Coordinates of C-alpha atoms in Angstrom, one line a residue:
X1 CA 197.3 144.3 104.3
X2 CA 194.5 142.0 102.2
X3 CA 194.6 141.4 98.1
X4 CA 192.1 140.0 95.9
X5 CA 192.6 136.3 94.9
X6 CA 193.5 137.3 91.3
X7 CA 195.9 139.7 92.6
X8 CA 197.9 137.0 93.4
X9 CA 201.5 136.7 92.0
X10 CA 203.8 133.8 92.2
X11 CA 206.4 134.7 95.1
X12 CA 204.3 136.3 97.3
X13 CA 204.3 134.8 100.8
X14 CA 200.5 134.7 101.8
X15 CA 199.0 133.8 105.4
X16 CA 196.6 131.0 104.5
X17 CA 194.6 128.8 107.5
X18 CA 197.0 129.8 109.9
X19 CA 200.3 129.1 108.2
X20 CA 202.9 131.1 106.1
X21 CA 202.8 129.8 102.6
X22 CA 205.1 131.3 99.1
X23 CA 202.7 131.3 96.0
X24 CA 205.2 128.3 93.5
X25 CA 202.6 129.0 91.0
X26 CA 199.4 130.6 89.3
X27 CA 196.7 129.9 86.8
X28 CA 194.1 132.2 86.1
X29 CA 191.2 130.4 84.9
X30 CA 188.0 132.0 83.3
X31 CA 184.9 128.8 83.0
X32 CA 182.0 129.0 80.4
X33 CA 179.4 129.1 83.0
X34 CA 180.2 131.1 86.6
X35 CA 183.1 133.3 88.3
X36 CA 186.4 133.8 86.6
X37 CA 189.3 132.2 89.8
X38 CA 192.8 132.0 90.0
X39 CA 194.6 128.0 90.6
X40 CA 197.4 128.7 92.8
X41 CA 200.3 126.2 94.1
X42 CA 202.1 127.4 97.6
X43 CA 204.4 125.7 99.6
X44 CA 204.4 126.0 103.7
X45 CA 207.9 128.2 104.3
X46 CA 207.0 126.1 108.1
X47 CA 206.9 122.8 107.2
X48 CA 207.4 122.4 103.3
X49 CA 203.8 121.0 102.2
X50 CA 202.4 122.0 99.2
X51 CA 199.2 122.4 98.2
X52 CA 196.9 123.8 95.8
X53 CA 193.7 126.4 96.7
X54 CA 191.4 128.2 94.4
X55 CA 191.1 132.0 95.0
X56 CA 187.7 133.5 93.7
X57 CA 188.1 137.3 92.9
X58 CA 185.7 137.5 95.8
X59 CA 188.1 136.3 98.4
X60 CA 190.7 138.5 99.5
X61 CA 193.8 136.6 101.3
X62 CA 196.5 138.1 103.7
X63 CA 199.7 139.5 102.0
X64 CA 202.7 139.1 104.4
X65 CA 205.9 141.5 104.7
X66 CA 209.1 139.6 105.8
X67 CA 212.0 141.5 107.3
X68 CA 215.3 140.6 105.7
X69 CA 218.4 140.9 106.8
X70 CA 221.6 140.4 105.5
X71 CA 223.8 137.0 106.3
X72 CA 227.0 135.8 105.3
X73 CA 227.4 131.3 104.9
X74 CA 230.4 130.0 107.5
X75 CA 229.7 126.4 107.1
X76 CA 227.7 123.1 107.3
X77 CA 228.1 121.3 110.8
X78 CA 226.2 118.1 110.1
X79 CA 222.5 118.6 108.5
X80 CA 222.5 121.9 109.8
X81 CA 224.0 125.3 107.5
X82 CA 226.2 127.8 110.2
X83 CA 225.4 131.7 109.5
X84 CA 226.4 135.4 110.7
X85 CA 224.3 138.2 110.9
X86 CA 226.6 141.0 109.0
X87 CA 225.8 143.7 111.9
X88 CA 225.5 141.7 115.2
X89 CA 228.4 139.0 113.8
X90 CA 225.4 136.8 115.9
X91 CA 225.8 132.9 114.6
X92 CA 222.6 130.8 113.7
X93 CA 221.8 127.2 112.0
X94 CA 219.2 126.7 110.2
X95 CA 218.7 123.4 108.7
X96 CA 220.1 122.4 105.6
X97 CA 217.0 122.0 103.7
X98 CA 215.4 125.2 103.9
X99 CA 217.5 125.9 101.1
X100 CA 216.2 123.3 98.4
X101 CA 218.1 122.3 96.1
X102 CA 219.8 125.9 95.8
X103 CA 221.9 124.8 98.9
X104 CA 224.7 123.0 96.3
X105 CA 225.9 126.5 95.4
X106 CA 226.6 128.1 98.7
X107 CA 230.3 128.8 99.0
X108 CA 231.8 129.6 102.2
X109 CA 231.7 133.2 102.9
X110 CA 228.5 134.0 100.2
X111 CA 226.2 137.1 101.6
X112 CA 222.8 135.8 101.4
X113 CA 219.3 136.9 102.7
X114 CA 217.7 135.8 105.5
X115 CA 213.6 136.3 105.3
X116 CA 212.5 136.4 108.9
X117 CA 208.9 136.4 110.1
X118 CA 208.1 137.0 113.2
X119 CA 211.8 137.1 114.2
X120 CA 211.8 133.6 113.0
X121 CA 214.1 132.9 109.7
X122 CA 211.9 130.9 107.1
X123 CA 213.9 131.8 104.1
X124 CA 217.1 131.9 102.6
X125 CA 217.5 133.7 99.9
X126 CA 221.1 133.5 97.7
X127 CA 222.3 135.5 94.8
X128 CA 220.6 135.1 91.2
X129 CA 224.0 134.3 89.6
X130 CA 226.8 132.8 91.0
X131 CA 230.4 131.8 88.9
X132 CA 231.6 128.1 88.9
X133 CA 234.0 126.3 87.3
X134 CA 233.6 123.3 84.7
X135 CA 235.6 120.5 85.9
X136 CA 234.2 118.1 83.3
X137 CA 232.4 118.6 79.9
X138 CA 231.3 116.6 77.1
X139 CA 233.2 115.9 74.1
X140 CA 231.2 117.8 71.0
X141 CA 230.0 115.4 68.5
X142 CA 231.0 116.2 64.8
X143 CA 227.9 118.0 63.5
X144 CA 226.7 119.9 66.3
X145 CA 226.5 123.7 66.1
X146 CA 226.6 126.0 68.4
X147 CA 222.8 127.7 67.9
X148 CA 221.3 124.0 68.0
X149 CA 222.0 122.0 70.7
X150 CA 223.9 122.1 73.9
X151 CA 225.9 119.2 76.1
X152 CA 225.7 118.4 79.6
X153 CA 229.0 119.6 82.1
X154 CA 229.9 119.1 85.8
X155 CA 229.9 121.8 87.4
X156 CA 232.9 121.9 90.3
X157 CA 229.8 121.4 93.3
X158 CA 228.7 118.2 91.7
X159 CA 225.9 119.9 90.4
X160 CA 225.2 119.3 85.9
X161 CA 224.4 122.1 83.5
X162 CA 223.4 122.4 79.9
X163 CA 226.1 124.2 78.4
X164 CA 227.4 125.5 74.8
X165 CA 229.6 122.7 72.9
X166 CA 232.2 125.5 72.9
X167 CA 232.5 125.2 76.7
X168 CA 235.9 123.5 78.2
X169 CA 236.6 121.9 81.1
X170 CA 238.4 124.5 83.0
X171 CA 235.8 127.2 81.9
X172 CA 234.6 129.4 84.4
X173 CA 230.9 130.1 83.7
X174 CA 227.9 132.1 85.0
X175 CA 225.3 130.2 86.1
X176 CA 221.3 130.8 87.0
X177 CA 221.2 129.3 90.7
X178 CA 217.1 128.6 90.6
X179 CA 216.6 127.3 87.1
X180 CA 220.0 125.7 86.6
X181 CA 221.2 126.6 83.5
X182 CA 224.3 128.5 81.9
X183 CA 223.9 132.1 81.8
X184 CA 227.2 133.1 80.0
X185 CA 231.4 132.7 80.6
X186 CA 232.6 134.4 83.7
X187 CA 234.6 137.6 82.8

């Protein structure tokens, strides 16, 4: 499906110069002279390259529709991650760098969405939020208030997040996987 350069949004998957690109950031610019354009930061889903491209409103680009399938994460083997198709039980090995920083939140048995282009996996989507246990939290400094400050804490998977002062070691919290931020206490 062709879309105008000014209709590009973050998260869109585009076919550009023979590759498949995921839009990370956009900035609409209206200069004093000349036409408006969209400054687009994209990442190639096949080889990881990044680029910045200007699209004018008259430019069109192909928006790609990816197939998604439910898979279950099984285990890590060297630098590969093993997933199982939840319908056919077929296993697939994917490089861990396909997930980027989100790989630290993978847990055995976790359900994920694989995005496929022409039957080849190009992206793995974890749930937006996961529950994790705090294993180490800094002590509260006298004078800190819950509304004005956060303190660093270490999760069981080694990821550091900022949490409110009342959160202590052993507390289960909900964390945003992609923003790496505290969402709330696990209920």
